[in-house]
Amino acid sequence: SQQGEEDPQALSIQEGENATMNCSYKTSINNLQWYRQNSGRGLVHLILIRSNEREKHSGRLRVTLDTSKKSSSLLITASRAADTASYFCATALETGANNLFFGTGTRLTVIP
Amino acid sequence: DADVTQTPRNRITKTGKRIMLECSQTKGHDRMYWYRQDPGLGLRLIYYSFDVKDINKGEISDGYSVSRQAQAKFSLSLESAIPNQTALYFCATSDRTSGRSWNEQFFGPGTRLTVL
């Protein structure tokens, strides 16, 4: 399966600390996307990084992509209690299936 | 995202019943998707549609069917519901894209379905 795997499965940090989540995948991708899900709600797109990009920033988010290692990381700086959510990576394949493959997610808890 | 709505938001039904979940969008997107989410398994694609005349099976289509009644509407049906179809169901949309580049998807709020 191409399904990405996030690491760690769960992460608990203090408000103000940085949170880093990792995603690994198996086959060549066109792009990789990160989504956020508040408990029981729909997913919200955070950021998209293309296969020819190595790093991308959006506000307090920093995403890196290492295609040689087939991995990506999402860094949330200066975390806030409102960042508490599950975070999913999703991969769009270079060839083949015409859909996104979602990972199993990292559950982030930010303690006030 | 209020631009993608799902009805009902919660549904409890019995084994063997036929159930329809509906999705509507005002984003003007061509592409629509149905996913299910189970604890610890992430999201899995059930069906997707690139336009009204284009319907495609996803990873786990068995036991489900869909109908794209219009560009803005995409319905998911469980012909004969079974307990292992208890899950959180999401509809999503995305904009048309050229080539093989996949754009971001916009998700509805979800339907929590329980099959007893």
mmCIF file of C-alpha atoms in Angstrom:
data_model
loop_
_atom_site.group_PDB
_atom_site.id
_atom_site.type_symbol
_atom_site.label_atom_id
_atom_site.label_comp_id
_atom_site.label_asym_id
_atom_site.label_seq_id
_atom_site.Cartn_x
_atom_site.Cartn_y
_atom_site.Cartn_z
ATOM 1 C CA SER A 1 0.000 0.000 0.000
ATOM 2 C CA GLN A 2 1.137 3.517 -0.708
ATOM 3 C CA GLN A 3 -0.524 4.699 2.446
ATOM 4 C CA GLY A 4 1.700 7.036 4.362
ATOM 5 C CA GLU A 5 2.664 6.348 7.902
ATOM 6 C CA GLU A 6 2.947 9.152 10.397
ATOM 7 C CA ASP A 7 5.289 9.084 13.304
ATOM 8 C CA PRO A 8 4.680 9.413 16.165
ATOM 9 C CA GLN A 9 1.096 8.200 16.470
ATOM 10 C CA ALA A 10 0.573 10.574 19.371
ATOM 11 C CA LEU A 11 2.480 13.590 20.660
ATOM 12 C CA SER A 12 1.918 15.669 23.772
ATOM 13 C CA ILE A 13 3.750 18.967 24.300
ATOM 14 C CA GLN A 14 3.523 22.145 26.339
ATOM 15 C CA GLU A 15 2.176 25.317 24.808
ATOM 16 C CA GLY A 16 4.981 27.320 23.222
ATOM 17 C CA GLU A 17 7.061 24.268 22.308
ATOM 18 C CA ASN A 18 7.619 23.091 18.757
ATOM 19 C CA ALA A 19 5.912 19.971 17.421
ATOM 20 C CA THR A 20 7.424 17.788 14.739
ATOM 21 C CA MET A 21 5.560 15.050 12.904
ATOM 22 C CA ASN A 22 6.979 12.739 10.269
ATOM 23 C CA CYS A 23 5.471 10.947 7.299
ATOM 24 C CA SER A 24 6.966 8.123 5.276
ATOM 25 C CA TYR A 25 5.629 6.722 2.011
ATOM 26 C CA LYS A 26 6.552 3.994 -0.429
ATOM 27 C CA THR A 27 6.388 5.051 -4.092
ATOM 28 C CA SER A 28 7.251 8.110 -6.163
ATOM 29 C CA ILE A 29 4.955 11.061 -5.647
ATOM 30 C CA ASN A 30 3.806 14.117 -7.534
ATOM 31 C CA ASN A 31 3.117 16.016 -4.328
ATOM 32 C CA LEU A 32 2.540 15.511 -0.627
ATOM 33 C CA GLN A 33 -0.097 17.334 1.387
ATOM 34 C CA TRP A 34 -0.697 17.837 5.089
ATOM 35 C CA TYR A 35 -4.162 18.069 6.594
ATOM 36 C CA ARG A 36 -5.480 18.815 10.041
ATOM 37 C CA GLN A 37 -8.570 17.303 11.664
ATOM 38 C CA ASN A 38 -10.196 18.511 14.837
ATOM 39 C CA SER A 39 -11.921 15.735 16.714
ATOM 40 C CA GLY A 40 -14.787 14.274 14.655
ATOM 41 C CA ARG A 41 -14.677 17.092 12.104
ATOM 42 C CA GLY A 42 -13.714 17.313 8.453
ATOM 43 C CA LEU A 43 -10.102 17.586 7.350
ATOM 44 C CA VAL A 44 -8.650 20.971 6.537
ATOM 45 C CA HIS A 45 -5.821 21.388 4.057
ATOM 46 C CA LEU A 46 -2.688 22.958 5.532
ATOM 47 C CA ILE A 47 0.043 22.875 2.943
ATOM 48 C CA LEU A 48 1.112 21.162 -0.284
ATOM 49 C CA ILE A 49 4.704 20.471 -1.266
ATOM 50 C CA ARG A 50 5.615 19.293 -4.744
ATOM 51 C CA SER A 51 8.148 16.587 -5.476
ATOM 52 C CA ASN A 52 10.660 19.124 -6.800
ATOM 53 C CA GLU A 53 10.460 21.229 -3.629
ATOM 54 C CA ARG A 54 12.455 20.566 -0.476
ATOM 55 C CA GLU A 55 10.953 22.995 2.001
ATOM 56 C CA LYS A 56 7.870 25.135 2.305
ATOM 57 C CA HIS A 57 6.588 27.556 4.915
ATOM 58 C CA SER A 58 3.147 28.794 5.825
ATOM 59 C CA GLY A 59 2.841 30.899 8.951
ATOM 60 C CA ARG A 60 3.984 28.740 11.878
ATOM 61 C CA LEU A 61 4.152 25.647 9.665
ATOM 62 C CA ARG A 62 7.286 24.349 8.034
ATOM 63 C CA VAL A 63 7.210 21.292 5.788
ATOM 64 C CA THR A 64 10.206 19.471 4.418
ATOM 65 C CA LEU A 65 10.329 16.761 1.782
ATOM 66 C CA ASP A 66 13.131 14.296 1.160
ATOM 67 C CA THR A 67 12.236 12.259 -1.909
ATOM 68 C CA SER A 68 15.400 10.151 -1.621
ATOM 69 C CA LYS A 69 14.225 8.945 1.784
ATOM 70 C CA LYS A 70 10.529 9.066 0.824
ATOM 71 C CA SER A 71 9.729 11.107 3.876
ATOM 72 C CA SER A 72 8.301 14.432 4.920
ATOM 73 C CA SER A 73 8.103 16.325 8.173
ATOM 74 C CA LEU A 74 5.681 18.923 9.490
ATOM 75 C CA LEU A 75 6.969 21.354 12.078
ATOM 76 C CA ILE A 76 4.582 23.555 14.043
ATOM 77 C CA THR A 77 6.481 26.275 15.857
ATOM 78 C CA ALA A 78 5.383 28.015 19.055
ATOM 79 C CA SER A 79 2.454 25.670 19.496
ATOM 80 C CA ARG A 80 -0.871 26.799 20.934
ATOM 81 C CA ALA A 81 -3.632 24.877 22.679
ATOM 82 C CA ALA A 82 -5.744 25.453 19.551
ATOM 83 C CA ASP A 83 -3.265 23.379 17.553
ATOM 84 C CA THR A 84 -4.555 20.285 19.342
ATOM 85 C CA ALA A 85 -5.800 18.049 16.537
ATOM 86 C CA SER A 86 -4.869 15.079 14.378
ATOM 87 C CA TYR A 87 -2.522 15.705 11.483
ATOM 88 C CA PHE A 88 -2.477 13.587 8.328
ATOM 89 C CA CYS A 89 -0.139 13.421 5.395
ATOM 90 C CA ALA A 90 -1.549 12.522 1.980
ATOM 91 C CA THR A 91 0.413 11.560 -1.098
ATOM 92 C CA ALA A 92 -0.459 12.072 -4.745
ATOM 93 C CA LEU A 93 1.322 9.495 -6.861
ATOM 94 C CA GLU A 94 3.581 10.322 -9.773
ATOM 95 C CA THR A 95 1.819 7.751 -11.920
ATOM 96 C CA GLY A 96 -1.039 5.341 -11.501
ATOM 97 C CA ALA A 97 -3.973 5.803 -9.159
ATOM 98 C CA ASN A 98 -5.854 9.046 -9.459
ATOM 99 C CA ASN A 99 -6.388 9.784 -5.807
ATOM 100 C CA LEU A 100 -4.701 10.876 -2.608
ATOM 101 C CA PHE A 101 -3.470 8.271 -0.161
ATOM 102 C CA PHE A 102 -3.866 9.305 3.449
ATOM 103 C CA GLY A 103 -1.742 8.182 6.347
ATOM 104 C CA THR A 104 -3.046 7.106 9.725
ATOM 105 C CA GLY A 105 -2.337 10.415 11.418
ATOM 106 C CA THR A 106 -0.531 11.890 14.401
ATOM 107 C CA ARG A 107 -2.644 12.971 17.339
ATOM 108 C CA LEU A 108 -1.149 16.197 18.755
ATOM 109 C CA THR A 109 -2.111 17.463 22.189
ATOM 110 C CA VAL A 110 -0.876 20.892 23.246
ATOM 111 C CA ILE A 111 -1.141 21.426 26.971
ATOM 112 C CA PRO A 112 -1.885 25.023 28.041
ATOM 113 C CA ASP B 1 -15.979 24.022 5.388
ATOM 114 C CA ALA B 2 -19.495 25.374 4.851
ATOM 115 C CA ASP B 3 -19.007 25.134 1.083
ATOM 116 C CA VAL B 4 -19.259 21.338 1.317
ATOM 117 C CA THR B 5 -22.285 20.042 3.190
ATOM 118 C CA GLN B 6 -23.286 16.534 4.128
ATOM 119 C CA THR B 7 -26.616 15.132 5.232
ATOM 120 C CA PRO B 8 -27.411 13.569 7.566
ATOM 121 C CA ARG B 9 -24.711 14.379 10.130
ATOM 122 C CA ASN B 10 -25.566 11.352 12.231
ATOM 123 C CA ARG B 11 -27.467 8.214 11.368
ATOM 124 C CA ILE B 12 -28.219 5.020 13.223
ATOM 125 C CA THR B 13 -29.643 2.174 11.193
ATOM 126 C CA LYS B 14 -30.098 -1.572 11.276
ATOM 127 C CA THR B 15 -28.385 -4.337 9.400
ATOM 128 C CA GLY B 16 -29.870 -4.861 5.940
ATOM 129 C CA LYS B 17 -31.305 -1.378 5.541
ATOM 130 C CA ARG B 18 -30.519 0.778 2.513
ATOM 131 C CA ILE B 19 -28.913 4.069 3.429
ATOM 132 C CA MET B 20 -28.107 7.139 1.345
ATOM 133 C CA LEU B 21 -25.637 9.815 2.377
ATOM 134 C CA GLU B 22 -25.746 13.056 0.467
ATOM 135 C CA CYS B 23 -23.120 15.634 -0.342
ATOM 136 C CA SER B 24 -23.545 19.054 -1.892
ATOM 137 C CA GLN B 25 -20.953 21.671 -2.744
ATOM 138 C CA THR B 26 -21.025 25.301 -3.761
ATOM 139 C CA LYS B 27 -17.337 25.533 -4.654
ATOM 140 C CA GLY B 28 -17.934 24.859 -8.347
ATOM 141 C CA HIS B 29 -15.453 22.004 -8.315
ATOM 142 C CA ASP B 30 -15.584 19.214 -10.850
ATOM 143 C CA ARG B 31 -14.116 16.501 -8.676
ATOM 144 C CA MET B 32 -15.879 14.874 -5.761
ATOM 145 C CA TYR B 33 -14.876 12.042 -3.452
ATOM 146 C CA TRP B 34 -16.295 9.793 -0.748
ATOM 147 C CA TYR B 35 -14.043 8.517 2.056
ATOM 148 C CA ARG B 36 -14.598 6.527 5.185
ATOM 149 C CA GLN B 37 -12.567 6.946 8.344
ATOM 150 C CA ASP B 38 -12.079 4.239 10.912
ATOM 151 C CA PRO B 39 -10.051 4.620 14.103
ATOM 152 C CA GLY B 40 -6.385 3.893 13.467
ATOM 153 C CA LEU B 41 -6.852 3.431 9.724
ATOM 154 C CA GLY B 42 -6.871 6.969 8.421
ATOM 155 C CA LEU B 43 -9.075 7.804 5.451
ATOM 156 C CA ARG B 44 -9.821 5.314 2.712
ATOM 157 C CA LEU B 45 -11.306 6.235 -0.646
ATOM 158 C CA ILE B 46 -14.619 4.619 -1.567
ATOM 159 C CA TYR B 47 -15.540 6.293 -4.884
ATOM 160 C CA TYR B 48 -14.574 9.388 -6.779
ATOM 161 C CA SER B 49 -16.015 11.323 -9.701
ATOM 162 C CA PHE B 50 -14.296 13.747 -12.055
ATOM 163 C CA ASP B 51 -17.544 14.973 -13.587
ATOM 164 C CA VAL B 52 -21.175 13.945 -13.916
ATOM 165 C CA LYS B 53 -20.410 11.196 -16.415
ATOM 166 C CA ASP B 54 -17.262 9.898 -14.766
ATOM 167 C CA ILE B 55 -17.464 7.586 -11.738
ATOM 168 C CA ASN B 56 -14.529 5.564 -10.451
ATOM 169 C CA LYS B 57 -14.094 2.960 -7.753
ATOM 170 C CA GLY B 58 -11.685 3.670 -4.975
ATOM 171 C CA GLU B 59 -9.840 1.421 -2.582
ATOM 172 C CA ILE B 60 -12.895 0.002 -0.798
ATOM 173 C CA SER B 61 -15.953 0.228 -3.066
ATOM 174 C CA ASP B 62 -17.531 -3.168 -2.258
ATOM 175 C CA GLY B 63 -20.929 -2.746 -0.602
ATOM 176 C CA TYR B 64 -21.260 0.867 -1.756
ATOM 177 C CA SER B 65 -22.627 2.657 -4.797
ATOM 178 C CA VAL B 66 -22.675 6.311 -5.805
ATOM 179 C CA SER B 67 -24.631 8.702 -7.945
ATOM 180 C CA ARG B 68 -23.447 12.039 -9.344
ATOM 181 C CA GLN B 69 -26.773 13.736 -9.910
ATOM 182 C CA ALA B 70 -25.244 17.058 -10.864
ATOM 183 C CA GLN B 71 -21.886 18.755 -10.703
ATOM 184 C CA ALA B 72 -22.723 19.921 -7.191
ATOM 185 C CA LYS B 73 -24.195 16.686 -5.812
ATOM 186 C CA PHE B 74 -22.625 13.311 -5.082
ATOM 187 C CA SER B 75 -24.515 10.662 -3.126
ATOM 188 C CA LEU B 76 -23.222 7.512 -1.473
ATOM 189 C CA SER B 77 -25.499 4.524 -0.950
ATOM 190 C CA LEU B 78 -25.112 1.467 1.201
ATOM 191 C CA GLU B 79 -27.371 -1.060 -0.506
ATOM 192 C CA SER B 80 -27.636 -3.375 2.501
ATOM 193 C CA ALA B 81 -25.881 -1.947 5.516
ATOM 194 C CA ILE B 82 -23.751 -4.202 7.717
ATOM 195 C CA PRO B 83 -22.160 -3.465 11.110
ATOM 196 C CA ASN B 84 -18.604 -3.201 9.763
ATOM 197 C CA GLN B 85 -19.741 -0.216 7.698
ATOM 198 C CA THR B 86 -20.055 1.717 10.933
ATOM 199 C CA ALA B 87 -17.667 4.607 10.401
ATOM 200 C CA LEU B 88 -17.269 8.317 9.833
ATOM 201 C CA TYR B 89 -17.943 9.194 6.180
ATOM 202 C CA PHE B 90 -16.528 12.250 4.472
ATOM 203 C CA CYS B 91 -17.269 13.885 1.182
ATOM 204 C CA ALA B 92 -14.567 16.014 -0.420
ATOM 205 C CA THR B 93 -14.138 18.153 -3.521
ATOM 206 C CA SER B 94 -11.218 19.441 -5.519
ATOM 207 C CA ASP B 95 -10.701 21.706 -8.461
ATOM 208 C CA ARG B 96 -9.921 20.551 -11.964
ATOM 209 C CA THR B 97 -6.219 20.203 -12.603
ATOM 210 C CA SER B 98 -4.120 19.550 -15.645
ATOM 211 C CA GLY B 99 -1.858 16.575 -16.004
ATOM 212 C CA ARG B 100 -1.276 14.421 -12.965
ATOM 213 C CA SER B 101 -0.938 17.171 -10.390
ATOM 214 C CA TRP B 102 -3.382 16.754 -7.516
ATOM 215 C CA ASN B 103 -4.755 19.803 -5.823
ATOM 216 C CA GLU B 104 -5.906 20.215 -2.266
ATOM 217 C CA GLN B 105 -9.204 18.688 -1.277
ATOM 218 C CA PHE B 106 -11.984 20.409 0.654
ATOM 219 C CA PHE B 107 -13.864 18.241 3.104
ATOM 220 C CA GLY B 108 -17.400 18.260 4.398
ATOM 221 C CA PRO B 109 -18.139 17.968 8.129
ATOM 222 C CA GLY B 110 -18.725 14.220 7.974
ATOM 223 C CA THR B 111 -21.569 11.793 8.620
ATOM 224 C CA ARG B 112 -21.310 9.462 11.580
ATOM 225 C CA LEU B 113 -23.025 6.226 10.592
ATOM 226 C CA THR B 114 -23.791 3.429 13.035
ATOM 227 C CA VAL B 115 -25.113 0.116 11.768
ATOM 228 C CA LEU B 116 -26.606 -2.062 14.486
#
